[in-house]
Structure formats: structure tokens, C-alpha cells
mmCIF file of C-alpha atoms and ligand atoms in Angstrom:
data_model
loop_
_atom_site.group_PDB
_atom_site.id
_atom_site.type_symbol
_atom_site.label_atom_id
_atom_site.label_comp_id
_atom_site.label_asym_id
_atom_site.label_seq_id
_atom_site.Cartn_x
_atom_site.Cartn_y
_atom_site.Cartn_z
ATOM 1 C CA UNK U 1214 2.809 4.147 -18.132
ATOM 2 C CA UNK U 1215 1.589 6.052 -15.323
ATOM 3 C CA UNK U 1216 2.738 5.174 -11.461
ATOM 4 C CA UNK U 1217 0.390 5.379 -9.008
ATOM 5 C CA UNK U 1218 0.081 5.036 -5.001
ATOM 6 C CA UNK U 1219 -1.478 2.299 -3.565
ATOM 7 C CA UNK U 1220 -2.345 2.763 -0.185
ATOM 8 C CA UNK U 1221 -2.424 -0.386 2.050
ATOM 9 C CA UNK U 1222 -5.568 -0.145 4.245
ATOM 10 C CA UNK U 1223 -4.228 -2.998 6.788
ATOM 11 C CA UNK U 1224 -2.684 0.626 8.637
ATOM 12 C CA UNK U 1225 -5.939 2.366 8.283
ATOM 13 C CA UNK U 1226 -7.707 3.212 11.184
ATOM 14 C CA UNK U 1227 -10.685 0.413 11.207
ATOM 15 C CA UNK U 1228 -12.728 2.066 13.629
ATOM 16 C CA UNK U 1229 -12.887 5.564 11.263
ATOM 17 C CA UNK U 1230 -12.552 3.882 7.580
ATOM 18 C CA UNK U 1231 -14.653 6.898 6.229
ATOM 19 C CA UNK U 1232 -11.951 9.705 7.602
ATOM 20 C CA UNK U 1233 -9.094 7.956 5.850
ATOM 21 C CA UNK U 1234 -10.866 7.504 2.629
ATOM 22 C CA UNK U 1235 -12.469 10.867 2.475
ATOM 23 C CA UNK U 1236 -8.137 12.011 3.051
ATOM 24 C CA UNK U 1237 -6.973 9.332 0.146
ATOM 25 C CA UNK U 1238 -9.794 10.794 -1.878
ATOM 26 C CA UNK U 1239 -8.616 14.281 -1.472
ATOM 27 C CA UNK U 1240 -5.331 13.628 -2.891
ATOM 28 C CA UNK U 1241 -6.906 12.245 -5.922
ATOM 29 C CA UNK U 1242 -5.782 8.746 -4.791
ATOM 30 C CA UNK U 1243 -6.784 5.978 -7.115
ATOM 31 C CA UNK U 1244 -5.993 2.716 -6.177
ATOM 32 C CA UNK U 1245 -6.747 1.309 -2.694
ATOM 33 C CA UNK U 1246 -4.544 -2.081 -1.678
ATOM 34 C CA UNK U 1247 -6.534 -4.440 0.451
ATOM 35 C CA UNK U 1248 -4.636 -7.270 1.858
ATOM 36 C CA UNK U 1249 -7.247 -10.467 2.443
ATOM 37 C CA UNK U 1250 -5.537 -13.040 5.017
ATOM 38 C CA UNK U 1251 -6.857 -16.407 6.210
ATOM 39 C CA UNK U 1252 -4.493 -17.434 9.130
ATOM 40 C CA UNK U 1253 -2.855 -20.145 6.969
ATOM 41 C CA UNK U 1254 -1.255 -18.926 3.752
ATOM 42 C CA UNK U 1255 0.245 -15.833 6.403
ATOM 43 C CA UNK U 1256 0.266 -16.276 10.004
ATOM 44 C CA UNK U 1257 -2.334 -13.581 10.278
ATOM 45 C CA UNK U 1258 -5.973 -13.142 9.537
ATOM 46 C CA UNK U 1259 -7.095 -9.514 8.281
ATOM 47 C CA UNK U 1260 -10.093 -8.131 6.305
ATOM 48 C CA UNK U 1261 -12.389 -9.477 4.171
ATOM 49 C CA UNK U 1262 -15.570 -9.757 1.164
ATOM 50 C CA UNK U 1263 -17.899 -8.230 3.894
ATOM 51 C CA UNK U 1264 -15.190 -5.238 4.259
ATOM 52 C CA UNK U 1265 -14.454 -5.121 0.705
ATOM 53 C CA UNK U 1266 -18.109 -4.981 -0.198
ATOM 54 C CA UNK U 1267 -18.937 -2.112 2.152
ATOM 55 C CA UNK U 1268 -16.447 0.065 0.987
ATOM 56 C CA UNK U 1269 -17.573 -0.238 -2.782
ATOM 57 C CA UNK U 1270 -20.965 0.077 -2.220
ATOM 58 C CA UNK U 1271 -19.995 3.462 -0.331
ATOM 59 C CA UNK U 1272 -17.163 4.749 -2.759
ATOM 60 C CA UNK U 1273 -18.848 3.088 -6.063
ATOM 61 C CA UNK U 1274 -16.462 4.450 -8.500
ATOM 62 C CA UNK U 1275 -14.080 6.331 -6.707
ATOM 63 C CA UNK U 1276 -11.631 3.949 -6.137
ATOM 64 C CA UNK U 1277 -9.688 1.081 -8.218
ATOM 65 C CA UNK U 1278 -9.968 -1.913 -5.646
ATOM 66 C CA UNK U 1279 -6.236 -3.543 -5.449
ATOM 67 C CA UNK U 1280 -7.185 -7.271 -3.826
ATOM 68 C CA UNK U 1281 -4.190 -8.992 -2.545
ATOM 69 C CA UNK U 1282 -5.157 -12.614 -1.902
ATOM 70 C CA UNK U 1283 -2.749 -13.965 1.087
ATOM 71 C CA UNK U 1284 -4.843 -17.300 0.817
ATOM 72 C CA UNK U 1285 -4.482 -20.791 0.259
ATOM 73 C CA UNK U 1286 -6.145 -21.848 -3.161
ATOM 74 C CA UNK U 1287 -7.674 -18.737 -3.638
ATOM 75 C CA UNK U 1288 -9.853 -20.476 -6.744
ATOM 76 C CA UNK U 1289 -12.589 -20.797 -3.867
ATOM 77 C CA UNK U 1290 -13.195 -17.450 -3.681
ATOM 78 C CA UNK U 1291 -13.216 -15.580 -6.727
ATOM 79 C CA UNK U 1292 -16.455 -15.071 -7.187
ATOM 80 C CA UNK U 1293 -17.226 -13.864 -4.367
ATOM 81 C CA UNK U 1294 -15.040 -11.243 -4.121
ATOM 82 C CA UNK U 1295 -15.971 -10.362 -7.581
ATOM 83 C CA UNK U 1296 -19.716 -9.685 -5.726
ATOM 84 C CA UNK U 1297 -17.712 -7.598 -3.149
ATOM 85 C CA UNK U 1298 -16.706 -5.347 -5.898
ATOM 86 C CA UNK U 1299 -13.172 -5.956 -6.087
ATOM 87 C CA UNK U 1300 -11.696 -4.799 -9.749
ATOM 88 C CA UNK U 1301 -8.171 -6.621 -9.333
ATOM 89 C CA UNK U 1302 -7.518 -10.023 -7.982
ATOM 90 C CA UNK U 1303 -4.025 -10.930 -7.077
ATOM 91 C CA UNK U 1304 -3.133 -14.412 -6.312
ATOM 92 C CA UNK U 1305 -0.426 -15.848 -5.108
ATOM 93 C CA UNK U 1306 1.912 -18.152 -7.287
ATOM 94 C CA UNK U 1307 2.875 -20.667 -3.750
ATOM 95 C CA UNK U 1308 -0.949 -20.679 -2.962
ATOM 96 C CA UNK U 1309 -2.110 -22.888 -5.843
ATOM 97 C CA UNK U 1310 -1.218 -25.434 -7.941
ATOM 98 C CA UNK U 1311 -2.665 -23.908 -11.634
ATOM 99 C CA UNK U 1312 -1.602 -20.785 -10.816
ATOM 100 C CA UNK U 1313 -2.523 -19.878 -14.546
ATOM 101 C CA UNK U 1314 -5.654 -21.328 -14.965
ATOM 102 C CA UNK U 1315 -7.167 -19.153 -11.805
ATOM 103 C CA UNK U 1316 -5.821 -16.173 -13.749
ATOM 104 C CA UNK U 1317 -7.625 -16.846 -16.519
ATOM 105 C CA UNK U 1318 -10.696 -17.663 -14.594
ATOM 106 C CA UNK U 1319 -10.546 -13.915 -12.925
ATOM 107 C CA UNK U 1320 -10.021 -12.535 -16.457
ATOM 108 C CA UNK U 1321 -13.043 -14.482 -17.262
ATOM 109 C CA UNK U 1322 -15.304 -13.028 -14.616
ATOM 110 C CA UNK U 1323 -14.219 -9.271 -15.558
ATOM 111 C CA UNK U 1324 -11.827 -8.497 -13.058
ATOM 112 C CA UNK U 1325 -7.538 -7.700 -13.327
ATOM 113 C CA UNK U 1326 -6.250 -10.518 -12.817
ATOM 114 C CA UNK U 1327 -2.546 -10.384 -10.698
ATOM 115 C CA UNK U 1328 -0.085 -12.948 -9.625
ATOM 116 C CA UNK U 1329 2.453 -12.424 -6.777
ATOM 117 C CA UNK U 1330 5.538 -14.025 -5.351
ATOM 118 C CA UNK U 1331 7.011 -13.872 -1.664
ATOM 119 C CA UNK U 1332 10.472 -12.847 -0.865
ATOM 120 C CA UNK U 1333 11.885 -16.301 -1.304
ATOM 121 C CA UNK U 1334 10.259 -17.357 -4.660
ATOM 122 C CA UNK U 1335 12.251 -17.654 -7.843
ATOM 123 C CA UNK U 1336 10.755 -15.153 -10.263
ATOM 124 C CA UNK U 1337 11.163 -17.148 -12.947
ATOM 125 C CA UNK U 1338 8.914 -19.684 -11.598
ATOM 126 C CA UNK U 1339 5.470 -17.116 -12.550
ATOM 127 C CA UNK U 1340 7.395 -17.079 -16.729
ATOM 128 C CA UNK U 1341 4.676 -19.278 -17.852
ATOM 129 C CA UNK U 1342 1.938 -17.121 -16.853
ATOM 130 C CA UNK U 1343 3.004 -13.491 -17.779
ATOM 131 C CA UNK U 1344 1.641 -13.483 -21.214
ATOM 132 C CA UNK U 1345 -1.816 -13.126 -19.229
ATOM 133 C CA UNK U 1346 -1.133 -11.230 -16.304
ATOM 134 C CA UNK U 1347 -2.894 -7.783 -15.921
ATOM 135 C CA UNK U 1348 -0.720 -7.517 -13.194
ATOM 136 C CA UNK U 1349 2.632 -8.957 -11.399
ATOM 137 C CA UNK U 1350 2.721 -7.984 -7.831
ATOM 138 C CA UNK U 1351 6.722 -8.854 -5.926
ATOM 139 C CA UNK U 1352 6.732 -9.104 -1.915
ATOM 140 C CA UNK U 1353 9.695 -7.009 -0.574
ATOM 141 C CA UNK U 1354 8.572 -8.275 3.277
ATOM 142 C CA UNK U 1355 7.465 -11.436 4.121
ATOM 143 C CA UNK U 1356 3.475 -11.083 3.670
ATOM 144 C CA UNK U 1357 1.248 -11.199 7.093
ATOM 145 C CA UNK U 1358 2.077 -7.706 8.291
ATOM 146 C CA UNK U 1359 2.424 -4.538 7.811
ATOM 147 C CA UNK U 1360 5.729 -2.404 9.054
ATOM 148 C CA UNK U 1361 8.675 -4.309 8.045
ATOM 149 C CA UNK U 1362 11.872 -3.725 6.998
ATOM 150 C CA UNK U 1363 11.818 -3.587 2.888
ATOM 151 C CA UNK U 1364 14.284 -6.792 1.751
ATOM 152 C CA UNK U 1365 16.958 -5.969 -0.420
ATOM 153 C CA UNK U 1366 17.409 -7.844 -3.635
ATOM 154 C CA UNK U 1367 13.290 -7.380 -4.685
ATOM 155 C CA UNK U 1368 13.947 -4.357 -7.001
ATOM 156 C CA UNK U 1369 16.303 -6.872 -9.401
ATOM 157 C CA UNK U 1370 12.796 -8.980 -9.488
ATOM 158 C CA UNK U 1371 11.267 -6.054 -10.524
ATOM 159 C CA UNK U 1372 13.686 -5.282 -13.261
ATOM 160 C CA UNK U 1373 13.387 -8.760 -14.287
ATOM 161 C CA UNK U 1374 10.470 -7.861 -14.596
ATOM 162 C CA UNK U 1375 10.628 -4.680 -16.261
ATOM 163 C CA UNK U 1376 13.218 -6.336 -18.957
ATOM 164 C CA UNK U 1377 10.691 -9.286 -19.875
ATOM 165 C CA UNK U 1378 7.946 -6.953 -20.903
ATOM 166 C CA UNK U 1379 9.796 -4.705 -22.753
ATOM 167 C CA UNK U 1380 11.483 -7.760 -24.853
ATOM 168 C CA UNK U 1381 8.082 -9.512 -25.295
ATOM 169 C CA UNK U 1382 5.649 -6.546 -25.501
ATOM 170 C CA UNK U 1383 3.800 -7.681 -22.353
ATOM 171 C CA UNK U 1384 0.729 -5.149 -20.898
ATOM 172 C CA UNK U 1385 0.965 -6.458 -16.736
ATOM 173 C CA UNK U 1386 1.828 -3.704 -14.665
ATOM 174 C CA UNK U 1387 4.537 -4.332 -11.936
ATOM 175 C CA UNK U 1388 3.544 -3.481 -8.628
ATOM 176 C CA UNK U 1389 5.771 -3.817 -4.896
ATOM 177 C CA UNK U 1390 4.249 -4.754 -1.872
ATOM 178 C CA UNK U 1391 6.009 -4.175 2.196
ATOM 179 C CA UNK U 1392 8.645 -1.665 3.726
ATOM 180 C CA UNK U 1393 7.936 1.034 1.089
ATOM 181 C CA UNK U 1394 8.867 4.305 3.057
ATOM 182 C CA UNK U 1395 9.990 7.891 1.392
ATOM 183 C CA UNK U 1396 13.248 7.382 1.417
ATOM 184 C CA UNK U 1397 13.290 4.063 -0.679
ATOM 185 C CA UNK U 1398 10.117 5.037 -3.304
ATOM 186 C CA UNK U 1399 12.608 6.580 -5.478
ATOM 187 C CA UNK U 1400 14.230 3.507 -6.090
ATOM 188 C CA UNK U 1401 11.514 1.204 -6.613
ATOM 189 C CA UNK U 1402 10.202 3.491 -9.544
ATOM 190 C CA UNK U 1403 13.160 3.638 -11.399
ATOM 191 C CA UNK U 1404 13.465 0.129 -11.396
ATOM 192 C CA UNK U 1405 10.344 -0.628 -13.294
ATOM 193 C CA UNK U 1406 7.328 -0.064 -10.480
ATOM 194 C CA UNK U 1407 3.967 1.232 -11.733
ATOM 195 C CA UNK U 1408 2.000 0.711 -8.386
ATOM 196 C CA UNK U 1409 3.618 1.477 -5.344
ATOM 197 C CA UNK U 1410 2.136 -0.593 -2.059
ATOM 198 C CA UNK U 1411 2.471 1.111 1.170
ATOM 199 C CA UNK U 1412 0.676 0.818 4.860
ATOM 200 C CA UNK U 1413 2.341 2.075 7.454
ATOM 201 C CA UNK U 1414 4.441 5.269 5.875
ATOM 202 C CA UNK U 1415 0.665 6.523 4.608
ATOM 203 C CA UNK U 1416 -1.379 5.752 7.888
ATOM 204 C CA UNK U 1417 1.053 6.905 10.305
ATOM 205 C CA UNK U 1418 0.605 10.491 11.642
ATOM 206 C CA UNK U 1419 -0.771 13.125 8.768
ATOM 207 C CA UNK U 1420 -2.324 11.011 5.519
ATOM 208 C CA UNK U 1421 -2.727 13.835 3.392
ATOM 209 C CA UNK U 1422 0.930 15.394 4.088
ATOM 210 C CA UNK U 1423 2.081 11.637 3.175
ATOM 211 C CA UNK U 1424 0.415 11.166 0.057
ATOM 212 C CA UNK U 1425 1.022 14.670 -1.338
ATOM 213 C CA UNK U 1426 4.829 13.697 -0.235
ATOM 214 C CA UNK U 1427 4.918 9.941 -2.218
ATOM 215 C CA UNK U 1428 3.093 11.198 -5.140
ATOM 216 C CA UNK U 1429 5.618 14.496 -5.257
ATOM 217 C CA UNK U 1430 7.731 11.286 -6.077
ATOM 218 C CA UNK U 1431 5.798 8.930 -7.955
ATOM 219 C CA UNK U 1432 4.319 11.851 -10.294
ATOM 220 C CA UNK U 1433 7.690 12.707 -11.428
ATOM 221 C CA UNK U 1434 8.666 9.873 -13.403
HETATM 222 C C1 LIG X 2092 1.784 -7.375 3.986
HETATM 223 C C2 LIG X 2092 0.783 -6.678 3.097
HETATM 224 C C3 LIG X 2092 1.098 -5.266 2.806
HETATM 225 C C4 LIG X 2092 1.230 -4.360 4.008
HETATM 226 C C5 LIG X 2092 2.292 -3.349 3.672
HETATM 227 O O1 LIG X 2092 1.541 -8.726 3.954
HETATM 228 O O2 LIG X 2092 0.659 -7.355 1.858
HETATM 229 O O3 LIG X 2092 0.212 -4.710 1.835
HETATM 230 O O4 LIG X 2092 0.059 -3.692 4.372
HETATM 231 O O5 LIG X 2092 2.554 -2.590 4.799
HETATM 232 P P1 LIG X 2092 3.822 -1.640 4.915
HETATM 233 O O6 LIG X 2092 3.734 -0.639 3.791
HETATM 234 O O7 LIG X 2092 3.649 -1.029 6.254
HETATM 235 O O8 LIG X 2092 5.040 -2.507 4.802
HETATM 236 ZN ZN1 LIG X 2093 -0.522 -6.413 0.184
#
């Protein structure tokens, strides 16, 4: 399976969206991860459909939109970030209580459908639901902000991860999600990664010179 980047745009620069995209878009970036926060699931409030929907309408096809749902019972949402334009939906697994059935209910209204887990959730607890997973997104910060220190011990989720599809022929892609710098992509794709999340180490100084740099990595495997 191909890996790809996934740019986070909570370090974007808000008031000059257009200039960051038109750098992503340069470096043939695909997938663009937009982290939706309501103040309660995360102690922070971010972006949201009115964002979402602005940038599709201006980048139409350009883009794969990566929605990463830090919300409590997300279920009251979904269609309208379907309208926004969003093409994957990740929930998370400690937001809801039918986890599986709101998957299914994104599948059913044509998007990806993704679950996720924070730093401190049992992997295992999401086994009932990865027959139908498009996608299974792991926390390696503690979601709300961007810039933290990646947490050690979320690569042996991902090769959890990594070992369950293999033995039951599973299709979700495994994507990571905080502290994702240089120095550590390396190890997060040989673990089992096909997305790779990251804010801060693609915002900060030169974009382009930081893509070309993570995908000099990412391409390789
Ligand atoms: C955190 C968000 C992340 C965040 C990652 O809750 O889910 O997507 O933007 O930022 P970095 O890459 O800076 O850790
Ligand atoms: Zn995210």
C-alpha cells in the first residue's frame, strides 16, 4: 500500500489558507488532515463544516479531505460534514457509545469511514469494529493540540494493528496522529503506518522544503 503525508492544517497559517495549500499542492500532496474540536471531547475548540466547506468548494478535487472528529457523539454531525465535502470521517472510539454503528452510517452516506483511539485507550477495545473500518487512526499525543511530544509505546498499537490485518485480510489503512517530526517518521512507517499526521514539523518555517523532506521518507518504503 502506498504511504502518504497528511498534513495537519491546525499549524497552517489561518489568515493565508490559500498560500499553504497552493505549497501542499506543489508537492503533489494528497491528503489534507483537519482536526474538528468542540471544547468538550478536547479542551480546545478549532475549525469547522464552514472551514471545511470553503476549502472544497475552492480545491474541488485536489485534495483527499482527512476529518478527524475530536467530538462528543459525533453521530450529530455526519451529515453535515458530508455537505462540507469531507471524504473521510474519523470518529473517536471514547466519544460514543455504538462506535460501530456510526461507522457504518458514514459508509452509508459515501464517505471513509475511520475510528481512532487516544493515548490511553486499549486497542483492543476498537476489535469489534475493524472488519468495517476504511480507516484506524492511533493518537501518539493527547488530542487538543498541536506540538507535543510523540508518546512512546503508540507504534506497538500500530503493529497491533498492522498484525490483525494481515492475519484477517482487513482493507483499513493505519494512520498516526501528534509529535510526528523527521527524525521519528522513519519509525512510524516501518511499523505499519500508511498515513502519516503531522502539524507543526510541516507549517513551521519552509512548507515545501518540509514536505519534499517527509515524503523523501515516506516515498521510500
Ligand atoms: C491534535 C491533532 C493533530 C495535530 C498534530 O489533537 O489531532 O492532528 O494537529 O500536530 P503535530 O503534528 O504538531 O503534533
Ligand atoms: Zn488530528
Amino acid at each position: 500500500m502506498e504511504k502518504y503525508l497528511a498534513p495537519s492544517l491546525l499549524s497552517a497559517n489561518f489568515y493565508n489558507l490559500e498560500n499553504d495549500l497552493a505549497a501542499l499542492k506543489d508537492e503533489n500532496v494528497k491528503y489534507l488532515h483537519l482536526d474538528v474540536m468542540d471544547g468538550m471531547f478536547v479542551p480546545n475548540i478549532s475549525l469547522g463544516v464552514p472551514v471545511i466547506e470553503s476549502i472544497k468548494k475552492n480545491t474541488r478535487d485536489d485534495y483527499i479531505l482527512d476529518t478527524h472528529l475530536m467530538v462528543e457523539r459525533p453521530e450529530r454531525y455526519i451529515t453535515n460534514f458530508k455537505e462540507a465535502g469531507a471524504d473521510i470521517l474519523t470518529i473517536h472510539q471514547e466519544a460514543t457509545k455504538d462506535y460501530c454503528e456510526v461507522l457504518t452510517i458514514i459508509k452509508d452516506q459515501g464517505m471513509k469511514a475511520g475510528i481512532s483511539v487516544n493515548p490511553e485507550t486499549d486497542i483492543k477495545k476498537i476489535d469489534d469494529c475493524l472488519s468495517i473500518a476504511d480507516l484506524v487512526l492511533v493518537m501518539s499525543v493527547h488530542p487538543g493540540f498541536g506540538g507535543q511530544k510523540f508518546i512512546d509505546g503508540s507504534l506497538d498499537k500500530v503493529k497491533y494493528l498492522q498484525d490483525v490485518r494481515i492475519k484477517n485480510g482487513y482493507k483499513y489503512m493505519i494512520e498516526i496522529d501528534g509529535g510526528i517530526t523527521i527524525k521519528n517518521v522513519k519509525s512510524v512507517c516501518e511499523a505499519g503506518v500508511d498515513i502519516v499526521v503531522a502539524g507543526s514539523a510541516v507549517f513551521k518555517n519552509d512548507i515545501r522544503k518540509n514536505v519534499k523532506d517527509f515524503n523523501n521518507i515516506i516515498k521510500s518504503f
